[in-house]
PDB file of C-alpha atoms and ligand atoms in Angstrom:
ATOM      1  CA  UNK A  20      13.444 -19.765  12.432  1.00  0.00           C
ATOM      2  CA  UNK A  21      13.818 -17.573   9.193  1.00  0.00           C
ATOM      3  CA  UNK A  22      13.724 -13.730   9.882  1.00  0.00           C
ATOM      4  CA  UNK A  23      11.104 -11.631   8.729  1.00  0.00           C
ATOM      5  CA  UNK A  24      10.844  -9.960   5.488  1.00  0.00           C
ATOM      6  CA  UNK A  25      10.469  -5.743   5.654  1.00  0.00           C
ATOM      7  CA  UNK A  26       7.565  -4.451   3.919  1.00  0.00           C
ATOM      8  CA  UNK A  27       8.172  -2.364   0.725  1.00  0.00           C
ATOM      9  CA  UNK A  28       8.674   1.141   0.974  1.00  0.00           C
ATOM     10  CA  UNK A  29       7.722   3.465  -1.050  1.00  0.00           C
ATOM     11  CA  UNK A  30      10.006   6.949  -2.144  1.00  0.00           C
ATOM     12  CA  UNK A  31      10.071   9.916  -3.958  1.00  0.00           C
ATOM     13  CA  UNK A  32      12.530  10.414  -7.069  1.00  0.00           C
ATOM     14  CA  UNK A  33      12.023  14.149  -8.532  1.00  0.00           C
ATOM     15  CA  UNK A  34      14.871  14.529 -11.529  1.00  0.00           C
ATOM     16  CA  UNK A  35      15.268  18.672 -11.433  1.00  0.00           C
ATOM     17  CA  UNK A  36      18.054  18.555 -13.502  1.00  0.00           C
ATOM     18  CA  UNK A  37      17.292  19.930 -17.106  1.00  0.00           C
ATOM     19  CA  UNK A  38      17.929  23.505 -17.803  1.00  0.00           C
ATOM     20  CA  UNK A  39      14.088  23.803 -19.257  1.00  0.00           C
ATOM     21  CA  UNK A  40      15.288  25.148 -23.086  1.00  0.00           C
ATOM     22  CA  UNK A  41      12.182  24.575 -24.447  1.00  0.00           C
ATOM     23  CA  UNK A  42       9.755  26.421 -22.121  1.00  0.00           C
ATOM     24  CA  UNK A  43      12.070  29.604 -22.764  1.00  0.00           C
ATOM     25  CA  UNK A  44      11.945  31.139 -19.183  1.00  0.00           C
ATOM     26  CA  UNK A  45      15.270  32.874 -18.156  1.00  0.00           C
ATOM     27  CA  UNK A  46      15.592  29.847 -14.893  1.00  0.00           C
ATOM     28  CA  UNK A  47      14.581  26.380 -15.796  1.00  0.00           C
ATOM     29  CA  UNK A  48      11.902  25.909 -15.356  1.00  0.00           C
ATOM     30  CA  UNK A  49      11.286  23.523 -12.326  1.00  0.00           C
ATOM     31  CA  UNK A  50      12.749  27.119 -10.383  1.00  0.00           C
ATOM     32  CA  UNK A  51       8.912  29.007 -12.383  1.00  0.00           C
ATOM     33  CA  UNK A  52       6.830  30.524  -9.425  1.00  0.00           C
ATOM     34  CA  UNK A  53       2.944  29.130 -10.068  1.00  0.00           C
ATOM     35  CA  UNK A  54       0.242  29.619  -8.229  1.00  0.00           C
ATOM     36  CA  UNK A  55       2.190  31.508  -5.335  1.00  0.00           C
ATOM     37  CA  UNK A  56       4.910  29.041  -4.446  1.00  0.00           C
ATOM     38  CA  UNK A  57       7.614  27.362  -7.448  1.00  0.00           C
ATOM     39  CA  UNK A  58       6.386  24.923  -9.801  1.00  0.00           C
ATOM     40  CA  UNK A  59       8.971  21.785  -8.058  1.00  0.00           C
ATOM     41  CA  UNK A  60       7.933  22.825  -4.140  1.00  0.00           C
ATOM     42  CA  UNK A  61       3.990  22.027  -6.146  1.00  0.00           C
ATOM     43  CA  UNK A  62       5.836  18.827  -6.386  1.00  0.00           C
ATOM     44  CA  UNK A  63       7.335  18.215  -3.210  1.00  0.00           C
ATOM     45  CA  UNK A  64       4.654  19.548  -0.992  1.00  0.00           C
ATOM     46  CA  UNK A  65       2.380  17.411  -2.334  1.00  0.00           C
ATOM     47  CA  UNK A  66       5.137  14.247  -2.176  1.00  0.00           C
ATOM     48  CA  UNK A  67       5.180  15.244   1.665  1.00  0.00           C
ATOM     49  CA  UNK A  68       1.185  15.698   2.098  1.00  0.00           C
ATOM     50  CA  UNK A  69       0.865  11.642   1.646  1.00  0.00           C
ATOM     51  CA  UNK A  70       1.702   9.082   4.731  1.00  0.00           C
ATOM     52  CA  UNK A  71       2.540   6.140   1.653  1.00  0.00           C
ATOM     53  CA  UNK A  72       5.702   7.979   0.520  1.00  0.00           C
ATOM     54  CA  UNK A  73       8.808   7.851   3.205  1.00  0.00           C
ATOM     55  CA  UNK A  74      10.938   9.470   2.047  1.00  0.00           C
ATOM     56  CA  UNK A  75      11.233  12.316  -1.339  1.00  0.00           C
ATOM     57  CA  UNK A  76      14.968  12.442  -3.473  1.00  0.00           C
ATOM     58  CA  UNK A  77      15.281  16.004  -5.693  1.00  0.00           C
ATOM     59  CA  UNK A  78      17.963  15.456  -7.440  1.00  0.00           C
ATOM     60  CA  UNK A  79      19.670  18.506  -9.097  1.00  0.00           C
ATOM     61  CA  UNK A  80      23.316  19.281 -11.039  1.00  0.00           C
ATOM     62  CA  UNK A  81      25.926  19.977  -8.863  1.00  0.00           C
ATOM     63  CA  UNK A  82      26.151  23.067  -9.416  1.00  0.00           C
ATOM     64  CA  UNK A  83      22.655  23.669  -8.871  1.00  0.00           C
ATOM     65  CA  UNK A  84      22.131  27.457  -6.971  1.00  0.00           C
ATOM     66  CA  UNK A  85      17.957  27.122  -6.561  1.00  0.00           C
ATOM     67  CA  UNK A  86      17.209  24.120  -4.849  1.00  0.00           C
ATOM     68  CA  UNK A  87      18.655  25.329  -1.473  1.00  0.00           C
ATOM     69  CA  UNK A  88      15.708  27.938  -1.000  1.00  0.00           C
ATOM     70  CA  UNK A  89      13.422  26.480  -2.989  1.00  0.00           C
ATOM     71  CA  UNK A  90      13.823  22.369  -0.505  1.00  0.00           C
ATOM     72  CA  UNK A  91      13.396  24.851   2.520  1.00  0.00           C
ATOM     73  CA  UNK A  92      11.350  23.801   5.027  1.00  0.00           C
ATOM     74  CA  UNK A  93      10.058  21.002   2.976  1.00  0.00           C
ATOM     75  CA  UNK A  94       9.634  17.897   5.149  1.00  0.00           C
ATOM     76  CA  UNK A  95      11.549  14.556   4.076  1.00  0.00           C
ATOM     77  CA  UNK A  96      13.153  15.239   1.507  1.00  0.00           C
ATOM     78  CA  UNK A  97      16.643  15.054   0.138  1.00  0.00           C
ATOM     79  CA  UNK A  98      18.136  16.771  -2.495  1.00  0.00           C
ATOM     80  CA  UNK A  99      20.468  14.883  -4.434  1.00  0.00           C
ATOM     81  CA  UNK A 100      23.010  16.631  -5.899  1.00  0.00           C
ATOM     82  CA  UNK A 101      24.296  14.202  -8.775  1.00  0.00           C
ATOM     83  CA  UNK A 102      22.123  15.290 -12.372  1.00  0.00           C
ATOM     84  CA  UNK A 103      23.578  14.322 -15.511  1.00  0.00           C
ATOM     85  CA  UNK A 104      23.207  14.732 -18.607  1.00  0.00           C
ATOM     86  CA  UNK A 105      20.126  13.340 -19.280  1.00  0.00           C
ATOM     87  CA  UNK A 106      16.764  12.905 -17.969  1.00  0.00           C
ATOM     88  CA  UNK A 107      17.832   8.640 -17.564  1.00  0.00           C
ATOM     89  CA  UNK A 108      21.147   9.651 -16.202  1.00  0.00           C
ATOM     90  CA  UNK A 109      19.978  12.476 -13.677  1.00  0.00           C
ATOM     91  CA  UNK A 110      17.076   9.113 -12.400  1.00  0.00           C
ATOM     92  CA  UNK A 111      20.218   6.144 -12.279  1.00  0.00           C
ATOM     93  CA  UNK A 112      22.505   9.005 -11.288  1.00  0.00           C
ATOM     94  CA  UNK A 113      20.361   9.606  -8.048  1.00  0.00           C
ATOM     95  CA  UNK A 114      19.078   5.411  -7.145  1.00  0.00           C
ATOM     96  CA  UNK A 115      22.981   5.289  -7.080  1.00  0.00           C
ATOM     97  CA  UNK A 116      23.200   7.943  -4.768  1.00  0.00           C
ATOM     98  CA  UNK A 117      19.849   6.888  -2.024  1.00  0.00           C
ATOM     99  CA  UNK A 118      21.321   3.347  -2.605  1.00  0.00           C
ATOM    100  CA  UNK A 119      23.147   3.171   1.472  1.00  0.00           C
ATOM    101  CA  UNK A 120      18.960   4.099   2.444  1.00  0.00           C
ATOM    102  CA  UNK A 121      16.717   1.429  -0.361  1.00  0.00           C
ATOM    103  CA  UNK A 122      16.178  -1.858  -0.320  1.00  0.00           C
ATOM    104  CA  UNK A 123      16.166  -3.604  -3.668  1.00  0.00           C
ATOM    105  CA  UNK A 124      12.056  -4.165  -3.437  1.00  0.00           C
ATOM    106  CA  UNK A 125      11.180  -1.120  -2.007  1.00  0.00           C
ATOM    107  CA  UNK A 126       8.851   0.656  -4.667  1.00  0.00           C
ATOM    108  CA  UNK A 127      10.333   4.397  -6.257  1.00  0.00           C
ATOM    109  CA  UNK A 128       7.851   7.107  -7.230  1.00  0.00           C
ATOM    110  CA  UNK A 129       9.572   9.157 -10.536  1.00  0.00           C
ATOM    111  CA  UNK A 130       8.098  11.956 -11.100  1.00  0.00           C
ATOM    112  CA  UNK A 131       9.354  14.676 -13.043  1.00  0.00           C
ATOM    113  CA  UNK A 132      10.116  17.930 -11.976  1.00  0.00           C
ATOM    114  CA  UNK A 133       8.144  19.725 -14.427  1.00  0.00           C
ATOM    115  CA  UNK A 134       4.484  17.862 -13.541  1.00  0.00           C
ATOM    116  CA  UNK A 135       3.357  20.374 -10.571  1.00  0.00           C
ATOM    117  CA  UNK A 136      -0.594  18.832 -11.401  1.00  0.00           C
ATOM    118  CA  UNK A 137       0.535  16.140  -9.229  1.00  0.00           C
ATOM    119  CA  UNK A 138      -2.033  15.207  -6.758  1.00  0.00           C
ATOM    120  CA  UNK A 139      -2.195  12.390  -3.295  1.00  0.00           C
ATOM    121  CA  UNK A 140      -5.107  11.742  -5.226  1.00  0.00           C
ATOM    122  CA  UNK A 141      -3.432  10.205  -7.878  1.00  0.00           C
ATOM    123  CA  UNK A 142      -0.112   8.702  -5.868  1.00  0.00           C
ATOM    124  CA  UNK A 143      -2.613   7.081  -3.455  1.00  0.00           C
ATOM    125  CA  UNK A 144      -4.296   5.957  -6.492  1.00  0.00           C
ATOM    126  CA  UNK A 145      -1.101   4.392  -8.274  1.00  0.00           C
ATOM    127  CA  UNK A 146       0.035   3.094  -5.745  1.00  0.00           C
ATOM    128  CA  UNK A 147      -2.575   1.008  -4.716  1.00  0.00           C
ATOM    129  CA  UNK A 148      -2.681  -0.229  -7.925  1.00  0.00           C
ATOM    130  CA  UNK A 149       0.216  -1.460  -8.261  1.00  0.00           C
ATOM    131  CA  UNK A 150       1.548  -2.190  -4.165  1.00  0.00           C
ATOM    132  CA  UNK A 151       1.003  -6.390  -5.111  1.00  0.00           C
ATOM    133  CA  UNK A 152       2.558  -6.321  -8.655  1.00  0.00           C
ATOM    134  CA  UNK A 153       5.575  -8.217 -10.041  1.00  0.00           C
ATOM    135  CA  UNK A 154       6.483  -5.414 -12.730  1.00  0.00           C
ATOM    136  CA  UNK A 155       4.895  -1.640 -11.372  1.00  0.00           C
ATOM    137  CA  UNK A 156       3.732   0.639 -13.470  1.00  0.00           C
ATOM    138  CA  UNK A 157       2.957   4.116 -14.752  1.00  0.00           C
ATOM    139  CA  UNK A 158      -0.042   6.846 -14.761  1.00  0.00           C
ATOM    140  CA  UNK A 159      -0.966   7.380 -17.881  1.00  0.00           C
ATOM    141  CA  UNK A 160      -3.865   8.507 -20.676  1.00  0.00           C
ATOM    142  CA  UNK A 161      -6.058   6.816 -23.035  1.00  0.00           C
ATOM    143  CA  UNK A 162      -5.249   9.507 -26.228  1.00  0.00           C
ATOM    144  CA  UNK A 163      -8.596  10.825 -27.854  1.00  0.00           C
ATOM    145  CA  UNK A 164      -7.046  12.380 -30.458  1.00  0.00           C
ATOM    146  CA  UNK A 165      -7.181  11.307 -33.752  1.00  0.00           C
ATOM    147  CA  UNK A 166      -3.566  10.571 -34.584  1.00  0.00           C
ATOM    148  CA  UNK A 167      -1.848  10.943 -37.774  1.00  0.00           C
ATOM    149  CA  UNK A 168       1.626   9.530 -39.082  1.00  0.00           C
ATOM    150  CA  UNK A 169       3.435  11.782 -40.747  1.00  0.00           C
ATOM    151  CA  UNK A 170       5.706  12.628 -44.136  1.00  0.00           C
ATOM    152  CA  UNK A 171       7.492  15.471 -45.483  1.00  0.00           C
ATOM    153  CA  UNK A 172       9.230  15.067 -48.634  1.00  0.00           C
ATOM    154  CA  UNK A 173      12.374  16.937 -49.595  1.00  0.00           C
ATOM    155  CA  UNK A 174      12.439  21.185 -50.871  1.00  0.00           C
ATOM    156  CA  UNK A 175      12.764  20.931 -54.947  1.00  0.00           C
ATOM    157  CA  UNK A 176      12.710  23.201 -57.449  1.00  0.00           C
ATOM    158  CA  UNK A 177       8.777  23.098 -58.496  1.00  0.00           C
ATOM    159  CA  UNK A 178       8.612  23.232 -54.518  1.00  0.00           C
ATOM    160  CA  UNK A 179      10.637  25.442 -51.838  1.00  0.00           C
ATOM    161  CA  UNK A 180      10.537  24.707 -48.566  1.00  0.00           C
ATOM    162  CA  UNK A 181       9.349  21.245 -47.408  1.00  0.00           C
ATOM    163  CA  UNK A 182       5.881  19.849 -47.329  1.00  0.00           C
ATOM    164  CA  UNK A 183       4.411  18.161 -44.380  1.00  0.00           C
ATOM    165  CA  UNK A 184       1.938  15.335 -45.710  1.00  0.00           C
ATOM    166  CA  UNK A 185      -0.406  12.652 -43.582  1.00  0.00           C
ATOM    167  CA  UNK A 186       1.274   9.181 -44.314  1.00  0.00           C
ATOM    168  CA  UNK A 187      -2.165   7.300 -42.923  1.00  0.00           C
ATOM    169  CA  UNK A 188      -4.516   7.640 -39.839  1.00  0.00           C
ATOM    170  CA  UNK A 189      -2.889   5.453 -36.559  1.00  0.00           C
ATOM    171  CA  UNK A 190      -5.441   3.427 -35.275  1.00  0.00           C
ATOM    172  CA  UNK A 191      -6.104   5.223 -30.761  1.00  0.00           C
ATOM    173  CA  UNK A 192      -7.516   2.673 -29.782  1.00  0.00           C
ATOM    174  CA  UNK A 193      -4.711   1.281 -27.482  1.00  0.00           C
ATOM    175  CA  UNK A 194      -2.453   4.226 -27.054  1.00  0.00           C
ATOM    176  CA  UNK A 195      -2.506   5.851 -23.786  1.00  0.00           C
ATOM    177  CA  UNK A 196      -0.149   8.917 -23.134  1.00  0.00           C
ATOM    178  CA  UNK A 197       2.810   8.323 -20.472  1.00  0.00           C
ATOM    179  CA  UNK A 198       2.702  10.636 -17.453  1.00  0.00           C
ATOM    180  CA  UNK A 199       4.681  10.461 -13.975  1.00  0.00           C
ATOM    181  CA  UNK A 200       5.067   9.444 -11.461  1.00  0.00           C
ATOM    182  CA  UNK A 201       6.338   5.972 -13.100  1.00  0.00           C
ATOM    183  CA  UNK A 202       6.407   3.112 -10.130  1.00  0.00           C
ATOM    184  CA  UNK A 203       9.123   0.086  -9.960  1.00  0.00           C
ATOM    185  CA  UNK A 204      11.008  -1.815  -7.692  1.00  0.00           C
ATOM    186  CA  UNK A 205      14.084  -0.368  -6.911  1.00  0.00           C
ATOM    187  CA  UNK A 206      15.869  -3.010  -7.545  1.00  0.00           C
ATOM    188  CA  UNK A 207      13.870  -3.742 -10.826  1.00  0.00           C
ATOM    189  CA  UNK A 208      14.466   0.112 -11.736  1.00  0.00           C
ATOM    190  CA  UNK A 209      18.508  -0.038 -11.445  1.00  0.00           C
ATOM    191  CA  UNK A 210      19.017  -3.104 -13.531  1.00  0.00           C
ATOM    192  CA  UNK A 211      17.017  -2.124 -16.633  1.00  0.00           C
ATOM    193  CA  UNK A 212      18.149   1.695 -16.366  1.00  0.00           C
ATOM    194  CA  UNK A 213      21.900   0.086 -16.167  1.00  0.00           C
ATOM    195  CA  UNK A 214      20.639  -2.075 -19.497  1.00  0.00           C
ATOM    196  CA  UNK A 215      19.297   1.142 -20.944  1.00  0.00           C
ATOM    197  CA  UNK A 216      23.230   2.550 -20.701  1.00  0.00           C
ATOM    198  CA  UNK A 217      24.947  -0.778 -21.518  1.00  0.00           C
ATOM    199  CA  UNK A 218      22.840  -0.415 -24.438  1.00  0.00           C
ATOM    200  CA  UNK A 219      23.179   3.272 -25.629  1.00  0.00           C
ATOM    201  CA  UNK A 220      18.993   2.823 -25.979  1.00  0.00           C
ATOM    202  CA  UNK A 221      18.118   6.987 -25.614  1.00  0.00           C
ATOM    203  CA  UNK A 222      14.449   6.461 -23.442  1.00  0.00           C
ATOM    204  CA  UNK A 223      12.197   9.041 -22.245  1.00  0.00           C
ATOM    205  CA  UNK A 224      10.503   7.535 -19.710  1.00  0.00           C
ATOM    206  CA  UNK A 225      11.054   4.667 -17.296  1.00  0.00           C
ATOM    207  CA  UNK A 226       8.592   3.227 -18.490  1.00  0.00           C
ATOM    208  CA  UNK A 227      10.660   2.830 -21.804  1.00  0.00           C
ATOM    209  CA  UNK A 228      13.461   1.390 -19.474  1.00  0.00           C
ATOM    210  CA  UNK A 229      11.727  -2.062 -18.157  1.00  0.00           C
ATOM    211  CA  UNK A 230      10.084  -3.173 -21.214  1.00  0.00           C
ATOM    212  CA  UNK A 231      13.200  -3.330 -22.758  1.00  0.00           C
ATOM    213  CA  UNK A 232      13.691  -6.449 -20.501  1.00  0.00           C
ATOM    214  CA  UNK A 233      10.385  -7.411 -22.592  1.00  0.00           C
ATOM    215  CA  UNK A 234       8.586  -6.387 -19.434  1.00  0.00           C
ATOM    216  CA  UNK A 235       4.956  -5.137 -19.160  1.00  0.00           C
ATOM    217  CA  UNK A 236       4.558  -2.342 -17.020  1.00  0.00           C
ATOM    218  CA  UNK A 237       1.069  -1.779 -15.996  1.00  0.00           C
ATOM    219  CA  UNK A 238      -0.690   1.716 -17.235  1.00  0.00           C
ATOM    220  CA  UNK A 239      -2.738   3.400 -14.125  1.00  0.00           C
ATOM    221  CA  UNK A 240      -6.044   5.588 -15.468  1.00  0.00           C
ATOM    222  CA  UNK A 241      -3.817   9.592 -14.245  1.00  0.00           C
ATOM    223  CA  UNK A 242      -5.984  12.882 -14.836  1.00  0.00           C
ATOM    224  CA  UNK A 243      -4.531  15.691 -17.457  1.00  0.00           C
ATOM    225  CA  UNK A 244      -4.278  18.215 -14.448  1.00  0.00           C
ATOM    226  CA  UNK A 245      -0.944  16.195 -14.010  1.00  0.00           C
ATOM    227  CA  UNK A 246      -0.175  18.136 -16.998  1.00  0.00           C
ATOM    228  CA  UNK A 247       3.910  18.453 -18.179  1.00  0.00           C
ATOM    229  CA  UNK A 248       5.105  21.311 -18.258  1.00  0.00           C
ATOM    230  CA  UNK A 249       7.008  21.935 -22.098  1.00  0.00           C
ATOM    231  CA  UNK A 250       6.219  24.548 -24.254  1.00  0.00           C
ATOM    232  CA  UNK A 251       6.119  28.410 -22.591  1.00  0.00           C
ATOM    233  CA  UNK A 252       1.788  27.798 -23.015  1.00  0.00           C
ATOM    234  CA  UNK A 253       2.153  24.494 -20.993  1.00  0.00           C
ATOM    235  CA  UNK A 254       3.112  27.356 -17.713  1.00  0.00           C
ATOM    236  CA  UNK A 255      -0.280  28.410 -17.797  1.00  0.00           C
ATOM    237  CA  UNK A 256      -2.525  25.843 -18.325  1.00  0.00           C
ATOM    238  CA  UNK A 257      -0.276  23.978 -15.365  1.00  0.00           C
ATOM    239  CA  UNK A 258      -1.505  28.065 -13.127  1.00  0.00           C
ATOM    240  CA  UNK A 259      -5.026  27.459 -14.148  1.00  0.00           C
ATOM    241  CA  UNK A 260      -5.214  23.795 -12.807  1.00  0.00           C
ATOM    242  CA  UNK A 261      -3.019  24.661  -9.620  1.00  0.00           C
ATOM    243  CA  UNK A 262      -5.243  27.803  -9.170  1.00  0.00           C
ATOM    244  CA  UNK A 263      -8.430  24.936  -9.356  1.00  0.00           C
ATOM    245  CA  UNK A 264      -9.891  27.338 -12.386  1.00  0.00           C
ATOM    246  CA  UNK A 265     -10.391  24.315 -14.587  1.00  0.00           C
TER     247      UNK A 265
HETATM  248  N1  CTP B 311      16.094  16.167 -16.382  1.00  0.00           N
HETATM  249  C1  CTP B 311      16.970  15.690 -15.777  1.00  0.00           C
HETATM  250  N2  CTP B 311      18.138  15.696 -15.533  1.00  0.00           N
HETATM  251  C2  CTP B 311      18.219  16.224 -17.107  1.00  0.00           C
HETATM  252  C3  CTP B 311      17.165  16.928 -17.830  1.00  0.00           C
HETATM  253  C4  CTP B 311      16.171  16.716 -17.406  1.00  0.00           C
HETATM  254  O1  CTP B 311      16.698  15.398 -14.416  1.00  0.00           O
HETATM  255  N3  CTP B 311      19.588  15.894 -17.687  1.00  0.00           N
HETATM  256  C5  CTP B 311      14.287  16.561 -15.253  1.00  0.00           C
HETATM  257  C6  CTP B 311      14.115  17.666 -15.637  1.00  0.00           C
HETATM  258  O2  CTP B 311      14.037  18.591 -15.138  1.00  0.00           O
HETATM  259  C7  CTP B 311      11.954  17.628 -16.116  1.00  0.00           C
HETATM  260  C8  CTP B 311      12.438  16.130 -16.330  1.00  0.00           C
HETATM  261  O3  CTP B 311      13.510  15.433 -16.134  1.00  0.00           O
HETATM  262  O4  CTP B 311      11.745  17.243 -14.089  1.00  0.00           O
HETATM  263  C9  CTP B 311      11.517  15.810 -17.813  1.00  0.00           C
HETATM  264  O5  CTP B 311      12.502  16.689 -18.510  1.00  0.00           O
HETATM  265  P1  CTP B 311      11.669  17.824 -19.832  1.00  0.00           P
HETATM  266  O6  CTP B 311      11.193  18.217 -19.796  1.00  0.00           O
HETATM  267  O7  CTP B 311      12.796  17.499 -20.970  1.00  0.00           O
HETATM  268  O8  CTP B 311      12.711  19.115 -19.040  1.00  0.00           O
HETATM  269  P2  CTP B 311      14.046  19.578 -19.230  1.00  0.00           P
HETATM  270  O9  CTP B 311      14.876  18.402 -20.262  1.00  0.00           O
HETATM  271  O10 CTP B 311      14.741  20.755 -18.391  1.00  0.00           O
HETATM  272  O11 CTP B 311      13.339  20.409 -20.576  1.00  0.00           O
HETATM  273  P3  CTP B 311      14.079  21.454 -21.823  1.00  0.00           P
HETATM  274  O12 CTP B 311      14.156  19.639 -22.559  1.00  0.00           O
HETATM  275  O13 CTP B 311      12.700  21.423 -22.536  1.00  0.00           O
HETATM  276  O14 CTP B 311      15.348  21.858 -21.961  1.00  0.00           O
HETATM  277 MG1   MG B 312      14.747  17.144 -21.494  1.00  0.00          MG
END
């Protein structure tokens, strides 16, 4: 008799070890208050409210003094103090630290602490689209803007500062903007991030590590409210979405 294969579970992993340089706030952006609670707490509460998610791991840097107060009484959440010097390193080190709780065939939903507008509906849309997929995938949005490739001319005597011009218009028909969560099986995601590390690939999301293995992650349509807070003006926009004003 063969042993029954356990049904895959769904875990959330939140990289939150960044300093938020570009947001220019006086604390790491994930701790900024937005619509009544810290940005990161919105994310933790959304995953806690999603019945499909077994547990949430939040990855912070070793010296983080703000995380305990933010996690507080959040349900089903564990802090991993193993953040690295890039998002990619924080995710990989978080996967290593969570090893004893997660099987290779379980799904991991990696979601940036800097996207507080995520909803339970979006998590459920991603899971139902991908739960039987051989690769996994991510939330993303088809790009609506017309795209230009830029070229900058060097400054010279006739032109004291460099000028940026359009080199070409890039067809946008097949272009999507990646969001998070990005959802892959634990074993595949860990293998992909270890491969990227070994080969010195600098990547800004998990899907591109999986792509470097020759696989094609699936795109699942997200929502503009799942905006990433990167620059100062994104903070007000994220807050409008959280307050339901837009
Ligand atoms: N992140 C992380 N570890 C790092 C860098 C980033 O866990 N060493 C996390 C951030 O906390 C954030 C997500 O990865 O939740 C996306 O990164 P980004 O938006 O670039 O955040 P920061 O690196 O904090 O911002 P900046 O690049 O402006 O400094
Ligand atoms: Mg960064």
